[in-house]
Amino acid sequence: TNQQQMKIWSENCPENFHHKYLLVEAEISRIESRNWEAVEFYRKAIKEARKHEFIQYEALGNELLAKFWLAQGDEKIAQAYMTDAHYGYQLWGATGKVQDLEQKYSQLLATRPEKTGHLGDHAGRLDRMVDRTRPSDARDHSSGRWLPRLDIAQECSHRAHL
């Protein structure tokens, strides 16, 4: 399959292909309702894209993870990732994509990040919080949906007021 070929490329040249492989794995996991795996793959893909300075793929990973959290009904977490995606597309110069996000997700982009020269400031703090809340009780196993966690909600609420 195409993903098997991508894995071979990823193993032979991780700088150019590993983040792409991880993004596809994240999407496969999302489609197959393996939610926690999807989140982990998205986060790893974002990290790898950032590490190798692929701004467009870092932005894409943030956008896809934001959409994932929207589908889970968590706008607060989605906002952090969509904000990073928006900023990444700005850095990359994708003005059409920036405008598209602004039209489709204006409610998530009300607060703009300060221009720090790199992405991940908002979502990175959420990633660290999610790591601390990863125990198996973080998910309703009967429905596969994520349960709200007080510490994540409080951090997002705090960030919204900044």
Coordinates of N, CA, C and O in Angstrom, one line a residue:
T1 N 0.8 -1.2 0.0 CA 0.0 0.0 0.0 C 0.9 1.3 0.0 O 2.1 1.2 0.2
N2 N 0.3 2.4 -0.2 CA 1.0 3.7 -0.2 C 1.6 3.9 1.2 O 2.7 4.4 1.2
Q3 N 0.9 3.6 2.2 CA 1.4 3.8 3.6 C 2.7 2.9 3.9 O 3.6 3.3 4.6
Q4 N 2.7 1.7 3.3 CA 3.9 0.9 3.5 C 5.1 1.5 2.8 O 6.2 1.5 3.3
Q5 N 4.9 2.1 1.6 CA 5.9 2.8 0.9 C 6.4 4.0 1.7 O 7.6 4.3 1.8
M6 N 5.4 4.7 2.3 CA 5.7 5.9 3.1 C 6.6 5.5 4.3 O 7.5 6.2 4.7
K7 N 6.3 4.3 4.9 CA 7.0 3.8 6.0 C 8.5 3.6 5.6 O 9.4 3.9 6.3
I8 N 8.7 3.0 4.5 CA 10.0 2.7 4.0 C 10.8 4.0 3.8 O 11.9 4.2 4.2
W9 N 10.2 5.0 3.2 CA 10.8 6.3 3.0 C 11.1 6.9 4.3 O 12.1 7.6 4.5
S10 N 10.1 6.8 5.2 CA 10.3 7.4 6.6 C 11.5 6.8 7.3 O 12.2 7.5 8.0
E11 N 11.7 5.5 7.1 CA 12.8 4.8 7.8 C 14.2 5.2 7.1 O 15.2 5.3 7.8
N12 N 14.1 5.4 5.8 CA 15.4 5.7 5.1 C 15.7 7.2 5.1 O 16.9 7.6 5.0
C13 N 14.7 8.1 5.2 CA 15.0 9.5 5.3 C 14.0 10.2 6.2 O 13.0 10.9 5.7
P14 N 14.1 10.0 7.5 CA 13.1 10.5 8.4 C 12.9 12.0 8.4 O 11.9 12.5 8.6
E15 N 14.0 12.7 8.1 CA 13.9 14.2 8.0 C 12.9 14.7 7.0 O 12.2 15.6 7.3
N16 N 12.7 13.9 5.9 CA 11.8 14.4 4.9 C 10.4 13.7 5.0 O 9.4 14.2 4.4
F17 N 10.3 12.5 5.6 CA 9.1 11.7 5.4 C 8.5 11.2 6.7 O 7.3 10.9 6.7
H18 N 9.2 11.3 7.8 CA 8.6 10.7 9.1 C 7.3 11.5 9.5 O 6.3 10.9 9.9
H19 N 7.3 12.8 9.4 CA 6.2 13.6 9.8 C 5.0 13.3 8.9 O 3.8 13.2 9.4
K20 N 5.2 13.1 7.6 CA 4.2 12.7 6.7 C 3.6 11.4 7.0 O 2.3 11.2 7.0
Y21 N 4.5 10.4 7.3 CA 4.0 9.1 7.7 C 3.1 9.1 8.9 O 2.1 8.5 9.0
L22 N 3.6 9.9 9.9 CA 2.8 10.0 11.2 C 1.5 10.7 10.9 O 0.5 10.3 11.6
L23 N 1.4 11.7 10.1 CA 0.1 12.3 9.8 C -0.9 11.4 9.2 O -2.1 11.3 9.5
V24 N -0.4 10.5 8.2 CA -1.3 9.5 7.6 C -1.7 8.5 8.7 O -2.9 8.1 8.7
E25 N -0.8 8.1 9.5 CA -1.2 7.2 10.6 C -2.2 7.8 11.5 O -3.1 7.1 12.0
A26 N -2.1 9.1 11.8 CA -3.0 9.7 12.7 C -4.4 9.7 12.0 O -5.4 9.4 12.7
E27 N -4.5 10.0 10.7 CA -5.8 10.0 10.0 C -6.4 8.6 10.0 O -7.6 8.5 10.1
I28 N -5.6 7.6 9.7 CA -6.1 6.2 9.7 C -6.6 5.9 11.1 O -7.7 5.3 11.2
S29 N -5.9 6.2 12.2 CA -6.4 6.0 13.5 C -7.7 6.7 13.8 O -8.6 6.2 14.4
R30 N -7.8 7.9 13.4 CA -9.0 8.7 13.6 C -10.2 8.1 12.9 O -11.2 7.9 13.5
I31 N -10.0 7.7 11.6 CA -11.0 7.0 10.9 C -11.5 5.7 11.5 O -12.7 5.4 11.5
E32 N -10.5 5.0 12.1 CA -10.8 3.7 12.7 C -11.2 3.9 14.2 O -11.3 2.9 14.9
S33 N -11.5 5.1 14.6 CA -11.9 5.4 16.0 C -11.0 5.0 17.1 O -11.4 4.7 18.2
R34 N -9.7 5.0 16.7 CA -8.7 4.7 17.7 C -8.2 6.1 18.2 O -7.1 6.6 17.8
N35 N -9.0 6.8 19.0 CA -8.8 8.2 19.3 C -7.5 8.5 19.9 O -6.8 9.5 19.5
W36 N -7.1 7.8 21.0 CA -5.9 8.2 21.7 C -4.7 8.0 20.7 O -3.8 8.8 20.7
E37 N -4.7 6.9 19.9 CA -3.6 6.7 19.0 C -3.5 7.9 18.0 O -2.5 8.3 17.6
A38 N -4.7 8.3 17.5 CA -4.8 9.4 16.6 C -4.1 10.7 17.2 O -3.3 11.3 16.6
V39 N -4.5 11.0 18.4 CA -3.9 12.1 19.1 C -2.4 12.0 19.2 O -1.6 13.0 18.9
E40 N -1.9 10.9 19.6 CA -0.5 10.6 19.7 C 0.2 10.8 18.4 O 1.3 11.4 18.3
F41 N -0.3 10.2 17.3 CA 0.3 10.4 16.0 C 0.3 11.8 15.6 O 1.3 12.3 15.0
Y42 N -0.8 12.5 15.8 CA -0.8 14.0 15.4 C 0.2 14.7 16.1 O 1.0 15.5 15.5
R43 N 0.3 14.5 17.4 CA 1.3 15.2 18.2 C 2.7 14.9 17.8 O 3.6 15.8 17.7
K44 N 3.0 13.7 17.5 CA 4.4 13.3 17.1 C 4.6 13.9 15.7 O 5.8 14.3 15.4
A45 N 3.7 13.9 14.8 CA 3.8 14.5 13.5 C 4.2 16.0 13.6 O 5.1 16.5 12.9
I46 N 3.4 16.7 14.4 CA 3.7 18.1 14.6 C 5.1 18.3 15.2 O 5.8 19.2 14.7
K47 N 5.5 17.5 16.1 CA 6.8 17.7 16.7 C 7.9 17.4 15.7 O 8.9 18.1 15.6
E48 N 7.7 16.3 14.9 CA 8.7 16.0 13.9 C 8.8 17.1 12.8 O 9.9 17.4 12.3
A49 N 7.6 17.6 12.4 CA 7.6 18.6 11.3 C 8.3 19.9 11.9 O 9.1 20.5 11.1
R50 N 8.1 20.2 13.1 CA 8.7 21.4 13.8 C 10.2 21.2 13.8 O 11.0 22.0 13.5
K51 N 10.6 20.0 14.2 CA 12.1 19.6 14.4 C 12.8 19.8 13.1 O 14.0 20.3 13.1
H52 N 12.2 19.5 11.9 CA 12.8 19.6 10.6 C 12.4 20.8 9.8 O 12.7 20.9 8.6
E53 N 11.7 21.7 10.5 CA 11.3 23.0 10.0 C 10.4 22.9 8.7 O 10.6 23.7 7.8
F54 N 9.5 22.0 8.8 CA 8.5 21.9 7.7 C 7.2 22.6 8.3 O 6.3 22.0 8.8
I55 N 7.2 24.0 8.1 CA 6.2 24.8 8.7 C 4.8 24.4 8.2 O 3.8 24.3 9.0
Q56 N 4.7 24.1 6.9 CA 3.4 23.7 6.3 C 2.9 22.5 6.9 O 1.6 22.4 7.1
Y57 N 3.7 21.5 7.2 CA 3.2 20.2 7.8 C 2.9 20.4 9.3 O 2.0 19.7 9.8
E58 N 3.7 21.2 9.9 CA 3.4 21.5 11.3 C 2.0 22.2 11.4 O 1.2 21.9 12.3
A59 N 1.8 23.1 10.5 CA 0.5 23.8 10.5 C -0.7 22.8 10.1 O -1.7 22.8 10.8
L60 N -0.4 22.0 9.2 CA -1.4 21.0 8.8 C -1.7 20.0 9.9 O -2.9 19.7 10.2
G61 N -0.7 19.6 10.6 CA -0.9 18.7 11.8 C -1.8 19.4 12.9 O -2.7 18.8 13.4
N62 N -1.4 20.7 13.1 CA -2.2 21.4 14.1 C -3.7 21.6 13.7 O -4.6 21.5 14.5
E63 N -3.9 21.9 12.4 CA -5.2 22.0 11.8 C -6.0 20.7 12.0 O -7.2 20.7 12.4
L64 N -5.4 19.6 11.6 CA -6.1 18.3 11.7 C -6.4 17.9 13.1 O -7.5 17.4 13.4
L65 N -5.5 18.2 14.1 CA -5.7 17.9 15.5 C -6.8 18.8 16.0 O -7.6 18.4 16.8
A66 N -6.8 20.1 15.6 CA -7.9 21.0 16.0 C -9.3 20.5 15.5 O -10.3 20.4 16.3
K67 N -9.3 20.0 14.3 CA -10.6 19.4 13.8 C -11.0 18.2 14.5 O -12.2 17.9 14.7
F68 N -10.0 17.4 14.9 CA -10.3 16.2 15.7 C -10.9 16.6 17.0 O -12.0 16.0 17.4
W69 N -10.4 17.6 17.7 CA -10.9 18.0 19.0 C -12.3 18.6 18.8 O -13.2 18.5 19.7
L70 N -12.5 19.3 17.7 CA -13.9 19.9 17.4 C -14.9 18.7 17.3 O -16.0 18.8 17.8
A71 N -14.5 17.7 16.6 CA -15.3 16.5 16.4 C -15.6 15.8 17.7 O -16.7 15.2 17.9
Q72 N -14.7 15.9 18.7 CA -14.9 15.4 20.0 C -15.8 16.3 20.9 O -16.1 16.0 22.0
G73 N -16.1 17.5 20.4 CA -16.9 18.5 21.1 C -16.1 19.4 22.0 O -16.7 20.0 22.9
D74 N -14.8 19.4 21.9 CA -14.0 20.2 22.8 C -13.4 21.4 22.1 O -12.2 21.4 21.6
E75 N -14.1 22.5 22.0 CA -13.7 23.7 21.3 C -12.5 24.4 22.0 O -11.7 25.0 21.3
K76 N -12.4 24.3 23.3 CA -11.3 24.9 24.0 C -9.9 24.3 23.6 O -9.0 25.1 23.3
I77 N -9.8 23.0 23.5 CA -8.6 22.4 23.1 C -8.4 22.7 21.6 O -7.3 23.0 21.1
A78 N -9.4 22.6 20.8 CA -9.4 22.8 19.4 C -8.9 24.3 19.1 O -8.1 24.5 18.1
Q79 N -9.2 25.2 19.9 CA -8.8 26.6 19.7 C -7.3 26.7 19.7 O -6.7 27.4 18.9
A80 N -6.7 26.0 20.7 CA -5.2 26.1 20.8 C -4.5 25.6 19.5 O -3.6 26.2 19.0
Y81 N -5.0 24.5 19.0 CA -4.4 23.9 17.9 C -4.7 24.7 16.6 O -3.8 24.9 15.7
M82 N -5.9 25.2 16.5 CA -6.3 26.0 15.3 C -5.5 27.3 15.3 O -5.1 27.8 14.2
T83 N -5.3 27.9 16.4 CA -4.5 29.1 16.5 C -3.1 28.9 16.0 O -2.6 29.7 15.2
D84 N -2.5 27.8 16.4 CA -1.2 27.4 16.0 C -1.2 27.1 14.5 O -0.2 27.5 13.8
A85 N -2.2 26.4 14.0 CA -2.3 26.2 12.5 C -2.4 27.5 11.8 O -1.6 27.7 10.8
H86 N -3.2 28.4 12.2 CA -3.4 29.7 11.6 C -2.1 30.4 11.5 O -1.7 31.0 10.4
Y87 N -1.4 30.5 12.6 CA -0.1 31.2 12.7 C 0.9 30.5 11.7 O 1.7 31.1 11.1
G88 N 0.9 29.2 11.7 CA 1.9 28.4 10.9 C 1.6 28.7 9.4 O 2.6 28.9 8.6
Y89 N 0.4 28.7 9.0 CA 0.1 29.1 7.6 C 0.5 30.5 7.3 O 0.9 30.8 6.2
Q90 N 0.3 31.4 8.3 CA 0.8 32.8 8.1 C 2.3 32.8 7.8 O 2.8 33.5 6.9
L91 N 3.1 32.1 8.7 CA 4.5 32.1 8.5 C 4.9 31.5 7.2 O 5.9 31.9 6.6
W92 N 4.2 30.5 6.7 CA 4.5 29.9 5.5 C 4.1 30.7 4.3 O 4.6 30.5 3.2
G93 N 3.3 31.7 4.5 CA 2.8 32.6 3.4 C 1.6 32.1 2.7 O 1.3 32.5 1.5
A94 N 0.9 31.2 3.2 CA -0.3 30.6 2.6 C -1.5 31.5 2.9 O -2.4 31.1 3.7
T95 N -1.6 32.6 2.3 CA -2.6 33.6 2.6 C -4.0 33.1 2.3 O -5.0 33.4 3.0
G96 N -4.2 32.3 1.2 CA -5.5 31.7 0.9 C -6.0 30.8 2.0 O -7.1 30.8 2.4
K97 N -5.1 30.0 2.5 CA -5.4 29.1 3.6 C -5.7 29.8 4.9 O -6.6 29.5 5.6
V98 N -5.0 30.9 5.2 CA -5.2 31.7 6.3 C -6.6 32.3 6.3 O -7.4 32.2 7.2
Q99 N -7.0 32.8 5.1 CA -8.3 33.4 4.9 C -9.4 32.3 5.1 O -10.4 32.6 5.6
D100 N -9.1 31.1 4.5 CA -10.1 30.0 4.6 C -10.3 29.7 6.1 O -11.5 29.5 6.5
L101 N -9.3 29.6 6.9 CA -9.4 29.3 8.3 C -10.2 30.4 9.0 O -11.0 30.1 9.9
E102 N -9.9 31.6 8.7 CA -10.5 32.7 9.3 C -12.0 32.7 9.0 O -12.8 33.1 9.9
Q103 N -12.4 32.3 7.8 CA -13.8 32.2 7.5 C -14.5 31.1 8.2 O -15.6 31.2 8.7
K104 N -13.9 29.9 8.2 CA -14.5 28.7 8.7 C -14.5 28.6 10.2 O -15.3 28.0 10.8
Y105 N -13.4 29.2 10.8 CA -13.2 28.9 12.2 C -13.0 30.3 13.0 O -12.2 30.3 13.9
S106 N -13.7 31.3 12.6 CA -13.5 32.6 13.2 C -13.7 32.5 14.8 O -13.1 33.2 15.5
Q107 N -14.6 31.7 15.2 CA -14.9 31.6 16.7 C -13.7 31.0 17.4 O -13.5 31.3 18.6
L108 N -12.8 30.3 16.7 CA -11.6 29.7 17.4 C -10.4 30.6 17.3 O -9.5 30.5 18.0
L109 N -10.5 31.6 16.4 CA -9.3 32.4 16.1 C -9.5 33.8 16.7 O -8.8 34.7 16.3
A110 N -10.4 34.0 17.6 CA -10.6 35.3 18.2 C -9.4 35.8 18.9 O -9.1 37.0 18.9
T111 N -8.6 34.9 19.5 CA -7.4 35.2 20.2 C -6.2 34.8 19.4 O -6.1 33.6 19.0
R112 N -5.4 35.7 19.0 CA -4.2 35.4 18.2 C -2.9 35.3 19.0 O -2.8 36.0 20.0
P113 N -2.1 34.3 18.6 CA -0.8 34.2 19.4 C 0.1 35.3 19.1 O 0.1 35.9 18.0
E114 N 1.0 35.6 20.0 CA 2.1 36.6 19.8 C 3.0 35.9 18.8 O 3.3 34.7 18.9
K115 N 3.6 36.7 18.0 CA 4.6 36.2 17.0 C 5.9 35.9 17.7 O 6.7 36.8 17.9
T116 N 6.2 34.7 18.0 CA 7.4 34.3 18.7 C 8.4 33.7 17.8 O 9.5 33.3 18.2
G117 N 8.1 33.4 16.5 CA 9.0 32.8 15.6 C 8.9 31.3 15.5 O 9.6 30.7 14.7
H118 N 8.1 30.7 16.3 CA 7.9 29.3 16.2 C 6.5 28.9 16.6 O 5.8 29.7 17.3
L119 N 6.0 27.8 16.3 CA 4.7 27.3 16.6 C 4.7 26.5 17.9 O 5.8 26.2 18.4
G120 N 3.6 26.1 18.4 CA 3.5 25.1 19.4 C 3.4 25.7 20.8 O 3.3 25.0 21.8
D121 N 3.3 27.1 20.9 CA 3.3 27.7 22.3 C 2.0 27.3 23.0 O 2.0 26.9 24.1
H122 N 0.8 27.5 22.3 CA -0.5 27.2 22.9 C -0.7 25.7 23.0 O -1.0 25.2 24.1
A123 N -0.6 25.0 21.9 CA -0.9 23.6 21.9 C 0.2 22.8 22.7 O -0.2 21.8 23.3
G124 N 1.4 23.3 22.7 CA 2.4 22.6 23.5 C 2.1 22.5 24.9 O 2.3 21.5 25.6
R125 N 1.6 23.6 25.5 CA 1.2 23.5 26.9 C 0.0 22.5 27.1 O 0.0 21.8 28.1
L126 N -0.9 22.5 26.1 CA -2.0 21.5 26.2 C -1.4 20.1 26.1 O -1.9 19.2 26.8
D127 N -0.5 19.9 25.2 CA 0.1 18.6 25.1 C 0.7 18.1 26.5 O 0.5 16.9 26.9
R128 N 1.4 19.0 27.2 CA 2.0 18.6 28.4 C 0.9 18.3 29.5 O 1.0 17.4 30.3
M129 N -0.2 19.0 29.4 CA -1.3 18.7 30.3 C -2.0 17.4 30.0 O -2.3 16.6 30.8
V130 N -2.2 17.1 28.7 CA -2.8 15.9 28.2 C -1.9 14.7 28.7 O -2.4 13.7 29.1
D131 N -0.6 14.9 28.6 CA 0.3 13.8 29.1 C 0.0 13.5 30.5 O 0.1 12.3 30.9
R132 N -0.2 14.5 31.3 CA -0.5 14.3 32.8 C -1.9 13.7 33.0 O -2.1 13.2 34.1
T133 N -2.8 13.7 32.0 CA -4.1 13.2 32.2 C -4.4 12.0 31.4 O -5.5 11.7 31.2
R134 N -3.4 11.3 31.0 CA -3.5 10.2 30.1 C -4.1 8.9 30.7 O -4.4 8.0 30.0
P135 N -4.2 8.7 32.0 CA -4.7 7.5 32.5 C -5.9 7.0 31.8 O -6.6 7.7 31.2
S136 N -6.1 5.6 31.9 CA -7.3 5.0 31.2 C -8.6 5.6 31.6 O -9.5 5.5 30.8
D137 N -8.7 6.3 32.7 CA -10.0 6.9 33.1 C -10.3 8.2 32.3 O -11.3 8.7 32.5
A138 N -9.4 8.6 31.4 CA -9.6 9.8 30.7 C -10.6 9.6 29.5 O -10.9 10.5 28.8
R139 N -11.0 8.3 29.3 CA -11.8 8.0 28.2 C -13.0 7.2 28.6 O -12.9 6.3 29.4
D140 N -14.2 7.5 28.0 CA -15.3 6.7 28.2 C -15.2 5.5 27.2 O -15.5 5.7 26.0
H141 N -14.8 4.3 27.7 CA -14.6 3.2 26.8 C -15.8 2.7 26.1 O -15.7 2.2 25.0
S142 N -17.0 2.9 26.6 CA -18.2 2.5 26.0 C -18.5 3.3 24.7 O -19.0 2.7 23.7
S143 N -18.2 4.5 24.7 CA -18.5 5.4 23.5 C -17.3 5.8 22.7 O -17.4 6.2 21.6
G144 N -16.1 5.6 23.3 CA -14.8 6.0 22.6 C -14.6 7.5 22.7 O -13.7 8.0 22.1
R145 N -15.5 8.3 23.3 CA -15.4 9.7 23.4 C -14.5 10.1 24.6 O -14.5 9.4 25.6
W146 N -13.9 11.2 24.5 CA -13.0 11.7 25.5 C -13.9 12.4 26.6 O -14.8 13.1 26.3
L147 N -13.5 12.2 27.8 CA -14.3 12.8 28.9 C -13.6 14.2 29.2 O -12.4 14.3 29.2
P148 N -14.3 15.2 29.6 CA -13.7 16.4 30.0 C -12.8 16.3 31.2 O -13.2 15.6 32.1
R149 N -11.7 16.9 31.2 CA -10.8 16.9 32.4 C -10.7 18.2 33.0 O -10.5 19.2 32.3
L150 N -10.9 18.4 34.2 CA -11.0 19.6 34.9 C -9.7 20.5 34.7 O -9.8 21.6 34.4
D151 N -8.5 19.8 34.8 CA -7.3 20.6 34.6 C -7.1 21.1 33.2 O -6.7 22.3 33.1
I152 N -7.5 20.4 32.2 CA -7.4 20.9 30.9 C -8.4 22.1 30.7 O -8.1 23.1 30.1
A153 N -9.6 21.9 31.1 CA -10.6 22.9 31.0 C -10.2 24.2 31.7 O -10.4 25.3 31.2
Q154 N -9.6 24.0 32.9 CA -9.2 25.2 33.6 C -8.1 26.0 32.9 O -8.1 27.2 32.8
E155 N -7.1 25.2 32.3 CA -6.0 25.9 31.6 C -6.6 26.6 30.4 O -6.2 27.7 30.1
C156 N -7.5 25.9 29.7 CA -8.0 26.6 28.5 C -8.8 27.8 28.8 O -8.8 28.8 28.1
S157 N -9.6 27.7 29.9 CA -10.4 28.9 30.4 C -9.4 30.0 30.8 O -9.7 31.2 30.4
H158 N -8.4 29.7 31.5 CA -7.4 30.7 31.8 C -6.8 31.3 30.6 O -6.7 32.6 30.5
R159 N -6.4 30.5 29.6 CA -5.8 31.1 28.4 C -6.8 32.0 27.6 O -6.4 33.0 27.1
A160 N -8.1 31.6 27.7 CA -9.1 32.4 27.0 C -9.2 33.8 27.6 O -9.6 34.8 26.9
H161 N -8.9 33.9 28.8 CA -9.0 35.2 29.5 C -7.7 36.1 29.4 O -7.7 37.2 29.8
L162 N -6.7 35.5 28.9 CA -5.4 36.3 28.8 C -5.5 37.3 27.7 O -6.1 37.3 26.8

